[in-house]
């Protein structure tokens, strides 16, 4: 199935050239960014960036900035990440425009898929769909319960108004 949503958690960075870094990430035409982390070259962001309906051919473009200056950048194609198999965590090496190492970013990527991914073994996929079904049933049960409570309250209100 197609990917409905992709969440990128920018966890941390290490060996940044300058302090106060922030990360801008482009996927498709949408650019999202983290806050700047002051007085550190080993920033911890733990910020979640989210895109909806990404193309499977999309490429993540990472740029780490110090003010307006690009400290390092990287590209990570979505193809080959196998997000349908579960979250992917990795250190992404960054490079200066002159192709010198410029630190690393630790990221965690999670995809949300429309239907159970065929890449999963059927037993896992079945377990997952059963889980979704029972969650749906629980939700429907809660909705029915709330409807009964509302109907009961409406009868009480009508009763009060009659007197």
CSV table of N, CA and C in Angstrom, one decimal:
chain,number,residue,atom,x,y,z
A,1,UNK,N,0.8,-1.2,0.0
A,1,UNK,CA,0.0,0.0,0.0
A,1,UNK,C,0.8,1.2,0.0
A,2,UNK,N,0.2,2.4,-0.3
A,2,UNK,CA,0.9,3.6,-0.3
A,2,UNK,C,1.2,4.2,1.0
A,3,UNK,N,2.2,5.0,1.1
A,3,UNK,CA,2.6,5.7,2.4
A,3,UNK,C,1.7,6.9,2.6
A,4,UNK,N,0.9,6.9,3.6
A,4,UNK,CA,0.0,8.0,3.9
A,4,UNK,C,0.8,9.2,4.6
A,5,UNK,N,1.7,8.8,5.5
A,5,UNK,CA,2.4,9.8,6.3
A,5,UNK,C,3.8,9.3,6.6
A,6,UNK,N,4.7,10.2,6.6
A,6,UNK,CA,6.1,9.9,7.1
A,6,UNK,C,6.5,10.8,8.2
A,7,UNK,N,6.9,10.3,9.3
A,7,UNK,CA,7.3,11.1,10.4
A,7,UNK,C,8.8,10.9,10.6
A,8,UNK,N,9.5,12.0,10.7
A,8,UNK,CA,11.0,12.0,10.9
A,8,UNK,C,11.3,12.6,12.2
A,9,UNK,N,11.8,11.9,13.1
A,9,UNK,CA,12.3,12.4,14.4
A,9,UNK,C,13.8,12.7,14.2
A,10,UNK,N,14.1,14.0,14.3
A,10,UNK,CA,15.5,14.5,14.3
A,10,UNK,C,15.9,14.4,15.8
A,11,UNK,N,16.7,13.3,16.1
A,11,UNK,CA,17.0,13.0,17.5
A,11,UNK,C,18.2,13.9,18.0
A,12,UNK,N,19.3,13.8,17.3
A,12,UNK,CA,20.5,14.5,17.8
A,12,UNK,C,21.5,14.7,16.7
A,13,UNK,N,22.5,15.5,17.0
A,13,UNK,CA,23.6,15.6,16.0
A,13,UNK,C,24.9,15.5,16.8
A,14,UNK,N,26.0,15.2,16.1
A,14,UNK,CA,27.3,15.2,16.7
A,14,UNK,C,28.4,15.7,15.8
A,15,UNK,N,29.4,16.2,16.4
A,15,UNK,CA,30.6,16.8,15.6
A,15,UNK,C,30.2,17.9,14.7
A,16,UNK,N,29.3,18.8,15.1
A,16,UNK,CA,29.0,19.9,14.3
A,16,UNK,C,30.1,20.9,14.3
A,17,UNK,N,30.3,21.6,13.2
A,17,UNK,CA,31.5,22.5,13.1
A,17,UNK,C,31.3,23.7,14.0
A,18,UNK,N,30.1,24.2,14.1
A,18,UNK,CA,29.8,25.4,14.9
A,18,UNK,C,28.6,25.1,15.8
A,19,UNK,N,28.4,25.9,16.9
A,19,UNK,CA,27.3,25.7,17.8
A,19,UNK,C,26.1,26.4,17.2
A,20,UNK,N,25.0,26.3,18.0
A,20,UNK,CA,23.7,26.9,17.6
A,20,UNK,C,23.1,26.3,16.3
A,21,UNK,N,23.2,25.0,16.0
A,21,UNK,CA,22.8,24.5,14.8
A,21,UNK,C,21.3,24.2,14.8
A,22,UNK,N,20.7,24.3,13.6
A,22,UNK,CA,19.3,23.8,13.4
A,22,UNK,C,19.3,23.0,12.1
A,23,UNK,N,18.3,22.2,11.9
A,23,UNK,CA,18.2,21.3,10.7
A,23,UNK,C,17.0,21.7,9.9
A,24,UNK,N,17.2,21.8,8.6
A,24,UNK,CA,16.1,22.0,7.7
A,24,UNK,C,16.0,20.7,6.8
A,25,UNK,N,14.8,20.2,6.7
A,25,UNK,CA,14.6,18.9,5.9
A,25,UNK,C,13.6,19.2,4.8
A,26,UNK,N,14.0,18.9,3.6
A,26,UNK,CA,13.0,19.0,2.5
A,26,UNK,C,12.6,17.6,2.0
A,27,UNK,N,11.3,17.4,1.8
A,27,UNK,CA,10.8,16.2,1.2
A,27,UNK,C,9.8,16.7,0.2
A,28,UNK,N,10.0,16.3,-1.1
A,28,UNK,CA,9.1,16.9,-2.1
A,28,UNK,C,9.3,18.4,-2.1
A,29,UNK,N,8.2,19.2,-2.1
A,29,UNK,CA,8.3,20.6,-2.1
A,29,UNK,C,8.2,21.3,-0.7
A,30,UNK,N,8.1,20.4,0.3
A,30,UNK,CA,7.8,20.9,1.7
A,30,UNK,C,9.1,20.9,2.5
A,31,UNK,N,9.5,22.1,3.0
A,31,UNK,CA,10.7,22.2,3.9
A,31,UNK,C,10.2,22.4,5.3
A,32,UNK,N,10.7,21.6,6.3
A,32,UNK,CA,10.4,21.7,7.7
A,32,UNK,C,11.7,21.9,8.4
A,33,UNK,N,11.6,22.5,9.6
A,33,UNK,CA,12.9,22.7,10.3
A,33,UNK,C,12.7,22.6,11.8
A,34,UNK,N,13.9,22.3,12.4
A,34,UNK,CA,13.9,22.2,13.9
A,34,UNK,C,14.2,23.6,14.5
A,35,UNK,N,14.2,23.7,15.8
A,35,UNK,CA,14.7,24.9,16.5
A,35,UNK,C,16.2,24.8,16.5
A,36,UNK,N,16.8,26.0,16.7
A,36,UNK,CA,18.3,26.0,16.9
A,36,UNK,C,18.6,25.6,18.4
A,37,UNK,N,19.7,24.8,18.5
A,37,UNK,CA,20.1,24.4,19.8
A,37,UNK,C,21.4,25.2,20.2
A,38,UNK,N,21.3,26.0,21.2
A,38,UNK,CA,22.4,27.0,21.5
A,38,UNK,C,23.6,26.4,22.3
A,39,UNK,N,24.7,26.9,22.0
A,39,UNK,CA,26.0,26.6,22.7
A,39,UNK,C,26.3,25.2,22.7
A,40,UNK,N,26.1,24.5,21.6
A,40,UNK,CA,26.5,23.0,21.6
A,40,UNK,C,26.8,22.6,20.2
A,41,UNK,N,27.8,21.8,20.0
A,41,UNK,CA,28.1,21.2,18.7
A,41,UNK,C,27.6,19.7,18.7
A,42,UNK,N,27.0,19.3,19.8
A,42,UNK,CA,26.4,17.9,19.9
A,42,UNK,C,24.9,18.1,20.3
A,43,UNK,N,24.1,18.8,19.5
A,43,UNK,CA,22.7,19.1,19.8
A,43,UNK,C,21.8,17.9,20.0
A,44,UNK,N,20.9,18.1,20.9
A,44,UNK,CA,19.8,17.1,21.0
A,44,UNK,C,18.5,17.8,20.7
A,45,UNK,N,17.8,17.4,19.6
A,45,UNK,CA,16.6,18.1,19.2
A,45,UNK,C,15.4,17.3,19.7
A,46,UNK,N,15.3,16.0,19.3
A,46,UNK,CA,14.2,15.2,19.6
A,46,UNK,C,12.9,15.9,19.1
A,47,UNK,N,12.9,16.4,17.8
A,47,UNK,CA,11.8,17.1,17.3
A,47,UNK,C,11.2,16.2,16.1
A,48,UNK,N,9.9,16.2,16.0
A,48,UNK,CA,9.2,15.4,15.0
A,48,UNK,C,8.8,16.3,13.8
A,49,UNK,N,9.2,15.9,12.6
A,49,UNK,CA,8.7,16.6,11.4
A,49,UNK,C,7.9,15.6,10.7
A,50,UNK,N,6.8,16.1,10.0
A,50,UNK,CA,5.8,15.1,9.4
A,50,UNK,C,5.4,15.6,8.1
A,51,UNK,N,5.3,14.7,7.1
A,51,UNK,CA,4.8,15.0,5.8
A,51,UNK,C,3.7,14.0,5.5
A,52,UNK,N,2.7,14.5,4.7
A,52,UNK,CA,1.6,13.6,4.3
A,52,UNK,C,1.8,13.2,2.8
A,53,UNK,N,1.4,12.0,2.5
A,53,UNK,CA,1.4,11.4,1.1
A,53,UNK,C,2.7,11.7,0.3
A,54,UNK,N,3.8,11.2,0.9
A,54,UNK,CA,5.0,11.4,0.2
A,54,UNK,C,5.1,10.4,-1.0
A,55,UNK,N,5.8,10.8,-2.0
A,55,UNK,CA,6.0,9.9,-3.2
A,55,UNK,C,7.1,8.9,-2.8
A,56,UNK,N,6.9,7.7,-3.2
A,56,UNK,CA,8.0,6.7,-2.9
A,56,UNK,C,9.3,7.0,-3.5
A,57,UNK,N,9.3,7.9,-4.5
A,57,UNK,CA,10.5,8.3,-5.2
A,57,UNK,C,11.2,9.5,-4.5
A,58,UNK,N,10.5,10.0,-3.4
A,58,UNK,CA,11.0,11.2,-2.8
A,58,UNK,C,12.4,11.0,-2.2
A,59,UNK,N,13.1,12.1,-2.0
A,59,UNK,CA,14.4,12.1,-1.4
A,59,UNK,C,14.4,13.1,-0.3
A,60,UNK,N,14.9,12.7,0.9
A,60,UNK,CA,15.0,13.6,2.0
A,60,UNK,C,16.3,14.4,1.8
A,61,UNK,N,16.2,15.8,1.8
A,61,UNK,CA,17.4,16.7,1.7
A,61,UNK,C,17.6,17.3,3.1
A,62,UNK,N,18.7,17.0,3.7
A,62,UNK,CA,19.0,17.5,5.0
A,62,UNK,C,20.0,18.7,4.9
A,63,UNK,N,19.8,19.8,5.6
A,63,UNK,CA,20.8,20.8,5.7
A,63,UNK,C,20.8,21.3,7.1
A,64,UNK,N,22.1,21.3,7.6
A,64,UNK,CA,22.3,21.8,9.0
A,64,UNK,C,22.8,23.2,8.9
A,65,UNK,N,22.2,24.2,9.5
A,65,UNK,CA,22.6,25.6,9.4
A,65,UNK,C,23.1,26.1,10.8
A,66,UNK,N,24.0,27.1,10.6
A,66,UNK,CA,24.4,27.9,11.8
A,66,UNK,C,24.1,29.3,11.2
A,67,UNK,N,23.0,29.9,11.8
A,67,UNK,CA,22.4,31.1,11.2
A,67,UNK,C,22.0,30.8,9.7
A,68,UNK,N,22.6,31.6,8.8
A,68,UNK,CA,22.3,31.4,7.4
A,68,UNK,C,23.3,30.5,6.7
A,69,UNK,N,24.4,30.1,7.4
A,69,UNK,CA,25.5,29.4,6.8
A,69,UNK,C,25.2,27.9,6.9
A,70,UNK,N,25.3,27.2,5.8
A,70,UNK,CA,25.1,25.7,5.7
A,70,UNK,C,26.4,25.1,6.2
A,71,UNK,N,26.2,24.3,7.3
A,71,UNK,CA,27.4,23.6,7.9
A,71,UNK,C,27.6,22.3,7.2
A,72,UNK,N,26.5,21.6,6.9
A,72,UNK,CA,26.6,20.3,6.2
A,72,UNK,C,25.3,19.9,5.6
A,73,UNK,N,25.3,19.0,4.7
A,73,UNK,CA,24.0,18.5,4.1
A,73,UNK,C,24.2,17.0,3.7
A,74,UNK,N,23.0,16.5,3.5
A,74,UNK,CA,23.0,15.0,3.1
A,74,UNK,C,21.7,14.8,2.4
A,75,UNK,N,21.7,13.7,1.6
A,75,UNK,CA,20.4,13.2,0.9
A,75,UNK,C,20.2,11.8,1.3
A,76,UNK,N,18.9,11.5,1.5
A,76,UNK,CA,18.5,10.1,1.8
A,76,UNK,C,17.3,9.8,1.0
A,77,UNK,N,17.4,8.9,0.0
A,77,UNK,CA,16.2,8.5,-0.8
A,77,UNK,C,15.3,7.7,0.1
A,78,UNK,N,13.9,7.9,-0.1
A,78,UNK,CA,13.0,7.1,0.6
A,78,UNK,C,13.0,5.6,0.1
A,79,UNK,N,13.3,5.5,-1.1
A,79,UNK,CA,13.4,4.1,-1.7
A,79,UNK,C,14.5,3.3,-1.0
A,80,UNK,N,14.2,2.1,-0.6
A,80,UNK,CA,15.2,1.3,0.0
A,80,UNK,C,15.2,1.4,1.5
A,81,UNK,N,14.4,2.3,2.1
A,81,UNK,CA,14.3,2.5,3.6
A,81,UNK,C,13.5,1.4,4.2
A,82,UNK,N,12.5,0.8,3.4
A,82,UNK,CA,11.6,-0.2,3.9
A,82,UNK,C,10.9,0.2,5.1
A,83,UNK,N,10.3,1.4,5.1
A,83,UNK,CA,9.5,1.9,6.2
A,83,UNK,C,8.3,1.0,6.6
A,84,UNK,N,7.8,0.3,5.6
A,84,UNK,CA,6.7,-0.6,5.8
A,84,UNK,C,7.0,-1.7,6.8
A,85,UNK,N,8.3,-2.0,7.0
A,85,UNK,CA,8.7,-3.1,7.9
A,85,UNK,C,8.9,-2.5,9.3
A,86,UNK,N,8.7,-1.2,9.5
A,86,UNK,CA,8.8,-0.6,10.8
A,86,UNK,C,9.7,0.6,10.8
A,87,UNK,N,9.9,1.2,12.0
A,87,UNK,CA,10.7,2.4,12.1
A,87,UNK,C,12.2,2.1,11.7
A,88,UNK,N,12.8,3.1,11.1
A,88,UNK,CA,14.2,3.0,10.7
A,88,UNK,C,15.0,4.1,11.5
A,89,UNK,N,16.0,3.7,12.2
A,89,UNK,CA,16.9,4.6,12.9
A,89,UNK,C,18.3,4.5,12.3
A,90,UNK,N,18.8,5.7,12.1
A,90,UNK,CA,20.2,5.7,11.5
A,90,UNK,C,20.9,7.0,11.7
A,91,UNK,N,22.2,7.0,11.7
A,91,UNK,CA,23.1,8.2,11.7
A,91,UNK,C,23.3,8.5,10.3
A,92,UNK,N,23.0,9.8,9.9
A,92,UNK,CA,23.2,10.2,8.5
A,92,UNK,C,24.4,11.1,8.5
A,93,UNK,N,25.5,10.7,7.7
A,93,UNK,CA,26.7,11.6,7.6
A,93,UNK,C,26.4,12.8,6.8
A,94,UNK,N,26.9,14.0,7.3
A,94,UNK,CA,26.7,15.2,6.7
A,94,UNK,C,28.1,15.6,6.0
A,95,UNK,N,27.9,16.4,4.9
A,95,UNK,CA,29.1,16.8,4.1
A,95,UNK,C,29.0,18.3,3.8
A,96,UNK,N,30.2,19.0,3.8
A,96,UNK,CA,30.3,20.4,3.4
A,96,UNK,C,30.1,20.4,1.9
A,97,UNK,N,29.9,21.6,1.4
A,97,UNK,CA,29.8,21.7,-0.1
A,97,UNK,C,31.1,21.2,-0.8
A,98,UNK,N,32.2,21.3,0.0
A,98,UNK,CA,33.5,20.8,-0.6
A,98,UNK,C,33.7,19.3,-0.3
A,99,UNK,N,32.7,18.6,0.1
A,99,UNK,CA,32.7,17.2,0.4
A,99,UNK,C,33.6,16.8,1.5
A,100,UNK,N,33.7,17.7,2.5
A,100,UNK,CA,34.4,17.3,3.8
A,100,UNK,C,33.4,16.8,4.8
A,101,UNK,N,33.7,15.9,5.7
A,101,UNK,CA,32.8,15.4,6.7
A,101,UNK,C,32.4,16.6,7.6
A,102,UNK,N,31.1,16.7,7.9
A,102,UNK,CA,30.5,17.8,8.6
A,102,UNK,C,29.6,17.4,9.8
A,103,UNK,N,30.0,16.3,10.4
A,103,UNK,CA,29.2,15.8,11.5
A,103,UNK,C,28.1,14.8,11.0
A,104,UNK,N,27.2,14.4,12.0
A,104,UNK,CA,26.2,13.4,11.7
A,104,UNK,C,24.9,13.8,12.4
A,105,UNK,N,23.8,13.3,11.8
A,105,UNK,CA,22.5,13.4,12.4
A,105,UNK,C,22.0,12.0,12.7
A,106,UNK,N,21.4,11.9,13.9
A,106,UNK,CA,20.7,10.6,14.2
A,106,UNK,C,19.2,10.9,14.0
A,107,UNK,N,18.6,10.1,13.2
A,107,UNK,CA,17.2,10.2,12.8
A,107,UNK,C,16.4,8.9,13.0
A,108,UNK,N,15.1,9.1,13.3
A,108,UNK,CA,14.2,7.9,13.3
A,108,UNK,C,13.1,8.2,12.3
A,109,UNK,N,12.9,7.3,11.3
A,109,UNK,CA,11.8,7.5,10.3
A,109,UNK,C,10.7,6.5,10.6
A,110,UNK,N,9.5,6.9,10.5
A,110,UNK,CA,8.3,6.0,10.7
A,110,UNK,C,7.3,6.3,9.6
A,111,UNK,N,6.8,5.3,8.9
A,111,UNK,CA,5.8,5.5,7.9
A,111,UNK,C,4.5,5.0,8.3
A,112,UNK,N,3.4,5.6,7.9
A,112,UNK,CA,2.0,5.1,8.2
A,112,UNK,C,1.5,4.7,6.8
A,113,UNK,N,1.0,3.5,6.7
A,113,UNK,CA,0.6,3.0,5.4
A,113,UNK,C,-0.9,2.7,5.4
A,114,UNK,N,-1.5,2.9,4.1
A,114,UNK,CA,-2.9,2.8,4.0
A,114,UNK,C,-3.4,1.4,4.3
A,115,UNK,N,-2.8,0.4,3.8
A,115,UNK,CA,-3.2,-1.0,4.1
A,115,UNK,C,-2.0,-1.8,4.6
A,116,UNK,N,-2.2,-2.9,5.2
A,116,UNK,CA,-1.1,-3.7,5.7
A,116,UNK,C,-0.1,-3.9,4.6
A,117,UNK,N,1.2,-3.7,4.9
A,117,UNK,CA,2.2,-3.7,3.8
A,117,UNK,C,2.4,-5.2,3.4
A,118,UNK,N,2.5,-5.5,2.1
A,118,UNK,CA,2.7,-6.9,1.7
A,118,UNK,C,4.1,-7.4,2.1
A,119,UNK,N,5.0,-6.5,2.4
A,119,UNK,CA,6.4,-7.0,2.8
A,119,UNK,C,6.4,-7.7,4.1
A,120,UNK,N,5.3,-7.5,5.0
A,120,UNK,CA,5.3,-8.2,6.2
A,120,UNK,C,4.9,-9.7,6.0
A,121,UNK,N,5.4,-10.6,6.9
A,121,UNK,CA,4.9,-11.9,6.8
A,121,UNK,C,3.4,-11.9,7.1
A,122,UNK,N,2.6,-12.8,6.4
A,122,UNK,CA,1.2,-12.7,6.6
A,122,UNK,C,0.7,-12.8,8.0
A,123,UNK,N,1.4,-13.6,8.8
A,123,UNK,CA,0.9,-13.8,10.2
A,123,UNK,C,1.0,-12.4,11.0
A,124,UNK,N,2.1,-11.7,10.7
A,124,UNK,CA,2.3,-10.4,11.4
A,124,UNK,C,1.2,-9.4,10.8
A,125,UNK,N,1.0,-9.4,9.5
A,125,UNK,CA,0.0,-8.5,8.9
A,125,UNK,C,-1.4,-8.9,9.4
A,126,UNK,N,-1.7,-10.2,9.5
A,126,UNK,CA,-3.0,-10.6,10.1
A,126,UNK,C,-3.1,-10.2,11.5
A,127,UNK,N,-2.1,-10.3,12.3
A,127,UNK,CA,-2.1,-9.9,13.7
A,127,UNK,C,-2.4,-8.4,13.8
A,128,UNK,N,-1.7,-7.7,12.9
A,128,UNK,CA,-1.9,-6.2,12.9
A,128,UNK,C,-3.3,-5.9,12.5
A,129,UNK,N,-3.9,-6.5,11.5
A,129,UNK,CA,-5.2,-6.2,11.0
A,129,UNK,C,-6.3,-6.6,12.1
A,130,UNK,N,-6.0,-7.7,12.8
A,130,UNK,CA,-6.9,-8.1,13.9
A,130,UNK,C,-6.8,-7.1,15.0
A,131,UNK,N,-5.6,-6.6,15.3
A,131,UNK,CA,-5.5,-5.5,16.3
A,131,UNK,C,-6.3,-4.3,15.9
A,132,UNK,N,-6.3,-4.0,14.6
A,132,UNK,CA,-7.0,-2.8,14.1
A,132,UNK,C,-8.5,-3.1,14.2
A,133,UNK,N,-8.9,-4.3,13.9
A,133,UNK,CA,-10.3,-4.7,14.0
A,133,UNK,C,-10.8,-4.6,15.4
A,134,UNK,N,-10.1,-5.1,16.4
A,134,UNK,CA,-10.5,-5.1,17.7
A,134,UNK,C,-10.5,-3.6,18.3
A,135,UNK,N,-9.6,-2.8,17.8
A,135,UNK,CA,-9.6,-1.4,18.2
A,135,UNK,C,-10.8,-0.7,17.6
A,136,UNK,N,-11.2,-1.1,16.4
A,136,UNK,CA,-12.4,-0.5,15.8
A,136,UNK,C,-13.6,-0.9,16.6
A,137,UNK,N,-13.7,-2.2,17.0
A,137,UNK,CA,-14.8,-2.7,17.8
A,137,UNK,C,-14.9,-2.0,19.1
A,138,UNK,N,-13.7,-1.8,19.8
A,138,UNK,CA,-13.7,-1.1,21.0
A,138,UNK,C,-14.2,0.4,20.9
A,139,UNK,N,-13.8,1.0,19.8
A,139,UNK,CA,-14.2,2.4,19.5
A,139,UNK,C,-15.7,2.4,19.3
A,140,UNK,N,-16.2,1.5,18.5
A,140,UNK,CA,-17.6,1.4,18.2
A,140,UNK,C,-18.4,1.2,19.5
A,141,UNK,N,-17.9,0.3,20.4
A,141,UNK,CA,-18.5,0.0,21.6
A,141,UNK,C,-18.6,1.3,22.5
A,142,UNK,N,-17.5,2.1,22.5
A,142,UNK,CA,-17.5,3.3,23.3
A,142,UNK,C,-18.5,4.3,22.7
A,143,UNK,N,-18.6,4.4,21.4
A,143,UNK,CA,-19.5,5.3,20.7
A,143,UNK,C,-21.0,4.9,21.1
A,144,UNK,N,-21.3,3.6,21.0
A,144,UNK,CA,-22.6,3.1,21.4
A,144,UNK,C,-22.9,3.4,22.8
A,145,UNK,N,-21.9,3.2,23.7
A,145,UNK,CA,-22.1,3.5,25.1
A,145,UNK,C,-22.4,5.0,25.3
A,146,UNK,N,-21.7,5.9,24.7
A,146,UNK,CA,-21.9,7.3,24.8
A,146,UNK,C,-23.3,7.7,24.3
A,147,UNK,N,-23.7,7.1,23.1
A,147,UNK,CA,-25.0,7.4,22.6
A,147,UNK,C,-26.1,7.0,23.6
A,148,UNK,N,-25.9,5.9,24.3
A,148,UNK,CA,-26.9,5.4,25.3
A,148,UNK,C,-27.0,6.4,26.4
A,149,UNK,N,-25.8,6.9,26.9
A,149,UNK,CA,-25.7,7.9,28.0
A,149,UNK,C,-26.4,9.2,27.6
A,150,UNK,N,-26.2,9.6,26.3
A,150,UNK,CA,-26.8,10.9,25.8
A,150,UNK,C,-28.3,10.7,25.8
A,151,UNK,N,-28.8,9.6,25.3
A,151,UNK,CA,-30.2,9.3,25.2
A,151,UNK,C,-30.8,9.3,26.6
A,152,UNK,N,-30.1,8.7,27.5
A,152,UNK,CA,-30.6,8.6,28.9
A,152,UNK,C,-30.7,10.1,29.5
A,153,UNK,N,-29.7,10.9,29.2
A,153,UNK,CA,-29.7,12.2,29.7
A,153,UNK,C,-30.8,13.1,29.1
A,154,UNK,N,-31.0,12.8,27.8
A,154,UNK,CA,-32.1,13.6,27.1
A,154,UNK,C,-33.4,13.2,27.7
A,155,UNK,N,-33.6,11.9,28.0
A,155,UNK,CA,-34.9,11.5,28.6
A,155,UNK,C,-35.1,12.2,30.0
A,156,UNK,N,-34.0,12.2,30.8
A,156,UNK,CA,-34.0,12.9,32.1
A,156,UNK,C,-34.4,14.4,31.9
A,157,UNK,N,-33.7,15.0,31.0
A,157,UNK,CA,-34.0,16.5,30.7
A,157,UNK,C,-35.5,16.7,30.4
A,158,UNK,N,-36.0,15.8,29.5
A,158,UNK,CA,-37.4,15.9,29.0
A,158,UNK,C,-38.3,15.8,30.2
A,159,UNK,N,-38.0,14.8,31.1
A,159,UNK,CA,-38.7,14.5,32.3
A,159,UNK,C,-38.8,15.8,33.2
A,160,UNK,N,-37.6,16.4,33.4
A,160,UNK,CA,-37.5,17.6,34.3
A,160,UNK,C,-38.3,18.7,33.7
A,161,UNK,N,-38.3,18.9,32.4
A,161,UNK,CA,-39.1,20.0,31.7
A,161,UNK,C,-40.6,19.8,31.9
A,162,UNK,N,-41.0,18.5,31.9
A,162,UNK,CA,-42.4,18.2,32.1
A,162,UNK,C,-43.0,18.7,33.4
A,163,UNK,N,-42.1,18.6,34.4
A,163,UNK,CA,-42.6,18.9,35.8
A,163,UNK,C,-42.5,20.3,36.1
